[in-house]
Amino acid sequence: MVLRLHIGGTRPHPDWKIVDVEPRPEVDYVMDASDLSGFGDESVDVIYTSHVLEHFHHTLNNELLRVLVEWRRVLKPGGRLLISVPDLRILCWLYGNPNLLPDERMHLMRIMFGGQTDEYDVHKAGLDFEILGMYVEQAGFRDYEQVSEFNLFPDCSRIRILDTLISLNVIATR
């Protein structure tokens, strides 16, 4: 049986099981993304996560690295981690556009730092391809590559501002 986890997902899909910290009708497993102890070692084929990883501290308690190590633990050899995060480099470039109105810059700022509508909606890390790559390598993934889009779910991985994709989409292989 193929097991695909959609961490932080909001839309049910017959091929994916949703993992989220908050219980909702579409959530299959209620658990913190940093602790997938409900899954055995090498038991998951694919993990997809869109705009979740930036919610973990980049340095404090090595939280972001520990999350990636945990995700790697549950992936089968050759398993894939599909990660989408806000691309801080692109967001900064867009933010510096002198033609943006204050409300447009405010929107970009909320993408950078999270909407902060509740305790979970806070961004604690800013990532670009090189920085995410450092974490992925430290977590023990053997290969990783940037892709333009995953086209799996209608989620944040597809957001465009001024016709510019603001998400960094990466496939890492265990």
JSON list of C-alpha atoms in Angstrom, two decimals:
[
{"chain": "A", "resi": 1, "resn": "MET", "atom": "CA", "xyz": [0.00, 0.00, 0.00]},
{"chain": "A", "resi": 2, "resn": "VAL", "atom": "CA", "xyz": [1.27, 3.45, -0.94]},
{"chain": "A", "resi": 3, "resn": "LEU", "atom": "CA", "xyz": [1.12, 6.01, 1.87]},
{"chain": "A", "resi": 4, "resn": "ARG", "atom": "CA", "xyz": [1.18, 9.69, 0.92]},
{"chain": "A", "resi": 5, "resn": "LEU", "atom": "CA", "xyz": [0.99, 12.32, 3.69]},
{"chain": "A", "resi": 6, "resn": "HIS", "atom": "CA", "xyz": [-0.19, 15.86, 3.06]},
{"chain": "A", "resi": 7, "resn": "ILE", "atom": "CA", "xyz": [1.09, 17.79, 6.07]},
{"chain": "A", "resi": 8, "resn": "GLY", "atom": "CA", "xyz": [-1.03, 20.86, 6.68]},
{"chain": "A", "resi": 9, "resn": "GLY", "atom": "CA", "xyz": [-3.50, 19.96, 3.94]},
{"chain": "A", "resi": 10, "resn": "THR", "atom": "CA", "xyz": [-6.99, 21.40, 3.84]},
{"chain": "A", "resi": 11, "resn": "ARG", "atom": "CA", "xyz": [-8.65, 19.53, 0.96]},
{"chain": "A", "resi": 12, "resn": "PRO", "atom": "CA", "xyz": [-9.37, 15.80, 1.03]},
{"chain": "A", "resi": 13, "resn": "HIS", "atom": "CA", "xyz": [-7.98, 13.69, -1.77]},
{"chain": "A", "resi": 14, "resn": "PRO", "atom": "CA", "xyz": [-8.43, 9.91, -2.10]},
{"chain": "A", "resi": 15, "resn": "ASP", "atom": "CA", "xyz": [-4.69, 9.34, -2.63]},
{"chain": "A", "resi": 16, "resn": "TRP", "atom": "CA", "xyz": [-3.48, 11.47, 0.29]},
{"chain": "A", "resi": 17, "resn": "LYS", "atom": "CA", "xyz": [-3.86, 11.37, 4.08]},
{"chain": "A", "resi": 18, "resn": "ILE", "atom": "CA", "xyz": [-3.95, 14.78, 5.76]},
{"chain": "A", "resi": 19, "resn": "VAL", "atom": "CA", "xyz": [-1.84, 15.44, 8.86]},
{"chain": "A", "resi": 20, "resn": "ASP", "atom": "CA", "xyz": [-2.51, 18.62, 10.82]},
{"chain": "A", "resi": 21, "resn": "VAL", "atom": "CA", "xyz": [-2.05, 19.94, 14.33]},
{"chain": "A", "resi": 22, "resn": "GLU", "atom": "CA", "xyz": [-5.69, 21.03, 14.51]},
{"chain": "A", "resi": 23, "resn": "PRO", "atom": "CA", "xyz": [-8.65, 18.65, 14.23]},
{"chain": "A", "resi": 24, "resn": "ARG", "atom": "CA", "xyz": [-10.94, 19.33, 11.28]},
{"chain": "A", "resi": 25, "resn": "PRO", "atom": "CA", "xyz": [-13.28, 17.04, 9.35]},
{"chain": "A", "resi": 26, "resn": "GLU", "atom": "CA", "xyz": [-10.79, 16.54, 6.50]},
{"chain": "A", "resi": 27, "resn": "VAL", "atom": "CA", "xyz": [-7.84, 15.72, 8.81]},
{"chain": "A", "resi": 28, "resn": "ASP", "atom": "CA", "xyz": [-6.91, 12.03, 8.97]},
{"chain": "A", "resi": 29, "resn": "TYR", "atom": "CA", "xyz": [-4.17, 12.31, 11.61]},
{"chain": "A", "resi": 30, "resn": "VAL", "atom": "CA", "xyz": [-4.14, 15.02, 14.27]},
{"chain": "A", "resi": 31, "resn": "MET", "atom": "CA", "xyz": [-0.51, 15.52, 15.25]},
{"chain": "A", "resi": 32, "resn": "ASP", "atom": "CA", "xyz": [2.24, 18.09, 15.24]},
{"chain": "A", "resi": 33, "resn": "ALA", "atom": "CA", "xyz": [4.26, 17.95, 12.02]},
{"chain": "A", "resi": 34, "resn": "SER", "atom": "CA", "xyz": [7.44, 17.84, 14.10]},
{"chain": "A", "resi": 35, "resn": "ASP", "atom": "CA", "xyz": [6.45, 14.54, 15.70]},
{"chain": "A", "resi": 36, "resn": "LEU", "atom": "CA", "xyz": [5.25, 11.84, 13.34]},
{"chain": "A", "resi": 37, "resn": "SER", "atom": "CA", "xyz": [5.69, 9.11, 15.96]},
{"chain": "A", "resi": 38, "resn": "GLY", "atom": "CA", "xyz": [2.35, 7.66, 14.83]},
{"chain": "A", "resi": 39, "resn": "PHE", "atom": "CA", "xyz": [4.22, 6.43, 11.75]},
{"chain": "A", "resi": 40, "resn": "GLY", "atom": "CA", "xyz": [6.98, 3.86, 11.77]},
{"chain": "A", "resi": 41, "resn": "ASP", "atom": "CA", "xyz": [10.43, 4.26, 10.34]},
{"chain": "A", "resi": 42, "resn": "GLU", "atom": "CA", "xyz": [10.46, 4.05, 6.53]},
{"chain": "A", "resi": 43, "resn": "SER", "atom": "CA", "xyz": [6.67, 3.70, 6.30]},
{"chain": "A", "resi": 44, "resn": "VAL", "atom": "CA", "xyz": [5.72, 6.66, 4.09]},
{"chain": "A", "resi": 45, "resn": "ASP", "atom": "CA", "xyz": [6.21, 6.93, 0.32]},
{"chain": "A", "resi": 46, "resn": "VAL", "atom": "CA", "xyz": [5.71, 10.67, -0.18]},
{"chain": "A", "resi": 47, "resn": "ILE", "atom": "CA", "xyz": [5.27, 13.72, 2.04]},
{"chain": "A", "resi": 48, "resn": "TYR", "atom": "CA", "xyz": [3.82, 16.91, 0.59]},
{"chain": "A", "resi": 49, "resn": "THR", "atom": "CA", "xyz": [3.82, 20.12, 2.58]},
{"chain": "A", "resi": 50, "resn": "SER", "atom": "CA", "xyz": [2.96, 23.61, 1.39]},
{"chain": "A", "resi": 51, "resn": "HIS", "atom": "CA", "xyz": [3.85, 26.65, 3.49]},
{"chain": "A", "resi": 52, "resn": "VAL", "atom": "CA", "xyz": [4.40, 24.66, 6.69]},
{"chain": "A", "resi": 53, "resn": "LEU", "atom": "CA", "xyz": [8.17, 24.38, 7.21]},
{"chain": "A", "resi": 54, "resn": "GLU", "atom": "CA", "xyz": [8.62, 28.13, 7.77]},
{"chain": "A", "resi": 55, "resn": "HIS", "atom": "CA", "xyz": [6.46, 27.81, 10.90]},
{"chain": "A", "resi": 56, "resn": "PHE", "atom": "CA", "xyz": [9.36, 26.14, 12.74]},
{"chain": "A", "resi": 57, "resn": "HIS", "atom": "CA", "xyz": [12.25, 28.00, 14.40]},
{"chain": "A", "resi": 58, "resn": "HIS", "atom": "CA", "xyz": [15.29, 28.13, 12.13]},
{"chain": "A", "resi": 59, "resn": "THR", "atom": "CA", "xyz": [17.74, 27.87, 15.04]},
{"chain": "A", "resi": 60, "resn": "LEU", "atom": "CA", "xyz": [16.01, 27.63, 18.43]},
{"chain": "A", "resi": 61, "resn": "ASN", "atom": "CA", "xyz": [16.36, 24.00, 19.57]},
{"chain": "A", "resi": 62, "resn": "ASN", "atom": "CA", "xyz": [17.32, 23.15, 15.97]},
{"chain": "A", "resi": 63, "resn": "GLU", "atom": "CA", "xyz": [13.58, 22.89, 15.40]},
{"chain": "A", "resi": 64, "resn": "LEU", "atom": "CA", "xyz": [13.55, 23.20, 11.60]},
{"chain": "A", "resi": 65, "resn": "LEU", "atom": "CA", "xyz": [16.36, 20.68, 11.20]},
{"chain": "A", "resi": 66, "resn": "ARG", "atom": "CA", "xyz": [14.69, 18.27, 13.65]},
{"chain": "A", "resi": 67, "resn": "VAL", "atom": "CA", "xyz": [11.45, 18.47, 11.64]},
{"chain": "A", "resi": 68, "resn": "LEU", "atom": "CA", "xyz": [13.26, 17.56, 8.43]},
{"chain": "A", "resi": 69, "resn": "VAL", "atom": "CA", "xyz": [15.07, 14.70, 10.18]},
{"chain": "A", "resi": 70, "resn": "GLU", "atom": "CA", "xyz": [11.70, 13.42, 11.45]},
{"chain": "A", "resi": 71, "resn": "TRP", "atom": "CA", "xyz": [10.15, 13.61, 8.00]},
{"chain": "A", "resi": 72, "resn": "ARG", "atom": "CA", "xyz": [13.15, 11.76, 6.56]},
{"chain": "A", "resi": 73, "resn": "ARG", "atom": "CA", "xyz": [12.81, 9.09, 9.27]},
{"chain": "A", "resi": 74, "resn": "VAL", "atom": "CA", "xyz": [9.31, 8.12, 8.15]},
{"chain": "A", "resi": 75, "resn": "LEU", "atom": "CA", "xyz": [10.09, 8.18, 4.42]},
{"chain": "A", "resi": 76, "resn": "LYS", "atom": "CA", "xyz": [10.97, 4.91, 2.72]},
{"chain": "A", "resi": 77, "resn": "PRO", "atom": "CA", "xyz": [14.36, 4.71, 1.00]},
{"chain": "A", "resi": 78, "resn": "GLY", "atom": "CA", "xyz": [13.90, 6.61, -2.25]},
{"chain": "A", "resi": 79, "resn": "GLY", "atom": "CA", "xyz": [10.84, 8.34, -0.77]},
{"chain": "A", "resi": 80, "resn": "ARG", "atom": "CA", "xyz": [10.21, 11.93, -1.77]},
{"chain": "A", "resi": 81, "resn": "LEU", "atom": "CA", "xyz": [9.59, 15.05, 0.27]},
{"chain": "A", "resi": 82, "resn": "LEU", "atom": "CA", "xyz": [7.76, 17.74, -1.71]},
{"chain": "A", "resi": 83, "resn": "ILE", "atom": "CA", "xyz": [8.27, 21.07, 0.06]},
{"chain": "A", "resi": 84, "resn": "SER", "atom": "CA", "xyz": [6.79, 24.43, -0.78]},
{"chain": "A", "resi": 85, "resn": "VAL", "atom": "CA", "xyz": [7.79, 27.49, 1.27]},
{"chain": "A", "resi": 86, "resn": "PRO", "atom": "CA", "xyz": [7.63, 31.23, 0.69]},
{"chain": "A", "resi": 87, "resn": "ASP", "atom": "CA", "xyz": [10.80, 32.17, -1.20]},
{"chain": "A", "resi": 88, "resn": "LEU", "atom": "CA", "xyz": [12.30, 34.94, 0.93]},
{"chain": "A", "resi": 89, "resn": "ARG", "atom": "CA", "xyz": [14.58, 36.12, -1.87]},
{"chain": "A", "resi": 90, "resn": "ILE", "atom": "CA", "xyz": [11.62, 36.60, -4.25]},
{"chain": "A", "resi": 91, "resn": "LEU", "atom": "CA", "xyz": [9.49, 38.23, -1.55]},
{"chain": "A", "resi": 92, "resn": "CYS", "atom": "CA", "xyz": [12.24, 40.73, -0.70]},
{"chain": "A", "resi": 93, "resn": "TRP", "atom": "CA", "xyz": [12.69, 41.54, -4.37]},
{"chain": "A", "resi": 94, "resn": "LEU", "atom": "CA", "xyz": [8.96, 42.11, -4.79]},
{"chain": "A", "resi": 95, "resn": "TYR", "atom": "CA", "xyz": [8.76, 44.15, -1.55]},
{"chain": "A", "resi": 96, "resn": "GLY", "atom": "CA", "xyz": [11.39, 46.52, -2.91]},
{"chain": "A", "resi": 97, "resn": "ASN", "atom": "CA", "xyz": [9.29, 47.38, -5.96]},
{"chain": "A", "resi": 98, "resn": "PRO", "atom": "CA", "xyz": [8.80, 51.19, -5.73]},
{"chain": "A", "resi": 99, "resn": "ASN", "atom": "CA", "xyz": [5.45, 50.95, -7.53]},
{"chain": "A", "resi": 100, "resn": "LEU", "atom": "CA", "xyz": [3.77, 48.83, -4.84]},
{"chain": "A", "resi": 101, "resn": "LEU", "atom": "CA", "xyz": [1.09, 50.45, -2.74]},
{"chain": "A", "resi": 102, "resn": "PRO", "atom": "CA", "xyz": [1.26, 50.14, 1.06]},
{"chain": "A", "resi": 103, "resn": "ASP", "atom": "CA", "xyz": [-1.51, 47.51, 1.15]},
{"chain": "A", "resi": 104, "resn": "GLU", "atom": "CA", "xyz": [0.40, 45.44, -1.44]},
{"chain": "A", "resi": 105, "resn": "ARG", "atom": "CA", "xyz": [3.58, 45.64, 0.68]},
{"chain": "A", "resi": 106, "resn": "MET", "atom": "CA", "xyz": [1.48, 44.70, 3.72]},
{"chain": "A", "resi": 107, "resn": "HIS", "atom": "CA", "xyz": [0.31, 41.57, 1.87]},
{"chain": "A", "resi": 108, "resn": "LEU", "atom": "CA", "xyz": [3.93, 40.64, 1.13]},
{"chain": "A", "resi": 109, "resn": "MET", "atom": "CA", "xyz": [4.90, 41.29, 4.75]},
{"chain": "A", "resi": 110, "resn": "ARG", "atom": "CA", "xyz": [2.15, 38.89, 5.90]},
{"chain": "A", "resi": 111, "resn": "ILE", "atom": "CA", "xyz": [3.53, 36.22, 3.56]},
{"chain": "A", "resi": 112, "resn": "MET", "atom": "CA", "xyz": [7.02, 36.78, 5.00]},
{"chain": "A", "resi": 113, "resn": "PHE", "atom": "CA", "xyz": [6.02, 36.74, 8.68]},
{"chain": "A", "resi": 114, "resn": "GLY", "atom": "CA", "xyz": [2.76, 34.81, 8.62]},
{"chain": "A", "resi": 115, "resn": "GLY", "atom": "CA", "xyz": [-0.76, 36.11, 8.90]},
{"chain": "A", "resi": 116, "resn": "GLN", "atom": "CA", "xyz": [-0.48, 35.85, 12.70]},
{"chain": "A", "resi": 117, "resn": "THR", "atom": "CA", "xyz": [-4.20, 35.10, 13.02]},
{"chain": "A", "resi": 118, "resn": "ASP", "atom": "CA", "xyz": [-3.49, 32.45, 15.67]},
{"chain": "A", "resi": 119, "resn": "GLU", "atom": "CA", "xyz": [-0.53, 30.86, 17.47]},
{"chain": "A", "resi": 120, "resn": "TYR", "atom": "CA", "xyz": [0.21, 28.56, 14.51]},
{"chain": "A", "resi": 121, "resn": "ASP", "atom": "CA", "xyz": [0.13, 31.27, 11.83]},
{"chain": "A", "resi": 122, "resn": "VAL", "atom": "CA", "xyz": [3.57, 32.72, 12.58]},
{"chain": "A", "resi": 123, "resn": "HIS", "atom": "CA", "xyz": [6.62, 32.30, 10.36]},
{"chain": "A", "resi": 124, "resn": "LYS", "atom": "CA", "xyz": [9.86, 31.60, 12.19]},
{"chain": "A", "resi": 125, "resn": "ALA", "atom": "CA", "xyz": [12.20, 31.03, 9.24]},
{"chain": "A", "resi": 126, "resn": "GLY", "atom": "CA", "xyz": [12.88, 32.68, 5.92]},
{"chain": "A", "resi": 127, "resn": "LEU", "atom": "CA", "xyz": [14.11, 30.33, 3.23]},
{"chain": "A", "resi": 128, "resn": "ASP", "atom": "CA", "xyz": [15.51, 30.44, -0.27]},
{"chain": "A", "resi": 129, "resn": "PHE", "atom": "CA", "xyz": [16.87, 27.55, -2.34]},
{"chain": "A", "resi": 130, "resn": "GLU", "atom": "CA", "xyz": [20.40, 27.67, -0.94]},
{"chain": "A", "resi": 131, "resn": "ILE", "atom": "CA", "xyz": [19.35, 27.96, 2.71]},
{"chain": "A", "resi": 132, "resn": "LEU", "atom": "CA", "xyz": [16.69, 25.26, 2.41]},
{"chain": "A", "resi": 133, "resn": "GLY", "atom": "CA", "xyz": [19.30, 23.13, 0.66]},
{"chain": "A", "resi": 134, "resn": "MET", "atom": "CA", "xyz": [21.65, 23.46, 3.65]},
{"chain": "A", "resi": 135, "resn": "TYR", "atom": "CA", "xyz": [18.92, 22.18, 5.98]},
{"chain": "A", "resi": 136, "resn": "VAL", "atom": "CA", "xyz": [17.90, 19.37, 3.63]},
{"chain": "A", "resi": 137, "resn": "GLU", "atom": "CA", "xyz": [21.50, 18.19, 3.33]},
{"chain": "A", "resi": 138, "resn": "GLN", "atom": "CA", "xyz": [22.02, 18.35, 7.11]},
{"chain": "A", "resi": 139, "resn": "ALA", "atom": "CA", "xyz": [18.87, 16.27, 7.56]},
{"chain": "A", "resi": 140, "resn": "GLY", "atom": "CA", "xyz": [20.40, 13.54, 5.42]},
{"chain": "A", "resi": 141, "resn": "PHE", "atom": "CA", "xyz": [18.43, 13.77, 2.19]},
{"chain": "A", "resi": 142, "resn": "ARG", "atom": "CA", "xyz": [20.54, 12.52, -0.69]},
{"chain": "A", "resi": 143, "resn": "ASP", "atom": "CA", "xyz": [19.26, 14.71, -3.53]},
{"chain": "A", "resi": 144, "resn": "TYR", "atom": "CA", "xyz": [17.09, 17.77, -3.91]},
{"chain": "A", "resi": 145, "resn": "GLU", "atom": "CA", "xyz": [15.98, 19.92, -6.81]},
{"chain": "A", "resi": 146, "resn": "GLN", "atom": "CA", "xyz": [13.86, 22.97, -7.39]},
{"chain": "A", "resi": 147, "resn": "VAL", "atom": "CA", "xyz": [10.74, 22.62, -9.52]},
{"chain": "A", "resi": 148, "resn": "SER", "atom": "CA", "xyz": [8.44, 25.34, -10.78]},
{"chain": "A", "resi": 149, "resn": "GLU", "atom": "CA", "xyz": [5.16, 23.88, -9.50]},
{"chain": "A", "resi": 150, "resn": "PHE", "atom": "CA", "xyz": [3.77, 20.63, -8.12]},
{"chain": "A", "resi": 151, "resn": "ASN", "atom": "CA", "xyz": [0.21, 21.07, -9.43]},
{"chain": "A", "resi": 152, "resn": "LEU", "atom": "CA", "xyz": [-1.14, 18.67, -6.81]},
{"chain": "A", "resi": 153, "resn": "PHE", "atom": "CA", "xyz": [-3.46, 20.90, -4.80]},
{"chain": "A", "resi": 154, "resn": "PRO", "atom": "CA", "xyz": [-4.88, 24.42, -5.15]},
{"chain": "A", "resi": 155, "resn": "ASP", "atom": "CA", "xyz": [-2.72, 25.82, -2.35]},
{"chain": "A", "resi": 156, "resn": "CYS", "atom": "CA", "xyz": [-0.03, 28.38, -1.53]},
{"chain": "A", "resi": 157, "resn": "SER", "atom": "CA", "xyz": [2.55, 26.64, -3.70]},
{"chain": "A", "resi": 158, "resn": "ARG", "atom": "CA", "xyz": [0.91, 28.34, -6.70]},
{"chain": "A", "resi": 159, "resn": "ILE", "atom": "CA", "xyz": [0.62, 31.93, -5.44]},
{"chain": "A", "resi": 160, "resn": "ARG", "atom": "CA", "xyz": [1.77, 34.57, -7.90]},
{"chain": "A", "resi": 161, "resn": "ILE", "atom": "CA", "xyz": [2.21, 38.26, -7.23]},
{"chain": "A", "resi": 162, "resn": "LEU", "atom": "CA", "xyz": [2.91, 40.57, -10.16]},
{"chain": "A", "resi": 163, "resn": "ASP", "atom": "CA", "xyz": [3.04, 37.41, -12.31]},
{"chain": "A", "resi": 164, "resn": "THR", "atom": "CA", "xyz": [5.88, 36.10, -10.12]},
{"chain": "A", "resi": 165, "resn": "LEU", "atom": "CA", "xyz": [5.70, 32.77, -8.32]},
{"chain": "A", "resi": 166, "resn": "ILE", "atom": "CA", "xyz": [6.44, 33.53, -4.64]},
{"chain": "A", "resi": 167, "resn": "SER", "atom": "CA", "xyz": [6.89, 29.92, -3.53]},
{"chain": "A", "resi": 168, "resn": "LEU", "atom": "CA", "xyz": [10.05, 27.88, -3.55]},
{"chain": "A", "resi": 169, "resn": "ASN", "atom": "CA", "xyz": [9.07, 24.34, -4.56]},
{"chain": "A", "resi": 170, "resn": "VAL", "atom": "CA", "xyz": [11.61, 21.60, -3.91]},
{"chain": "A", "resi": 171, "resn": "ILE", "atom": "CA", "xyz": [11.68, 17.82, -4.18]},
{"chain": "A", "resi": 172, "resn": "ALA", "atom": "CA", "xyz": [14.07, 16.10, -1.77]},
{"chain": "A", "resi": 173, "resn": "THR", "atom": "CA", "xyz": [14.78, 12.38, -2.01]},
{"chain": "A", "resi": 174, "resn": "ARG", "atom": "CA", "xyz": [15.62, 10.15, 0.95]}
]
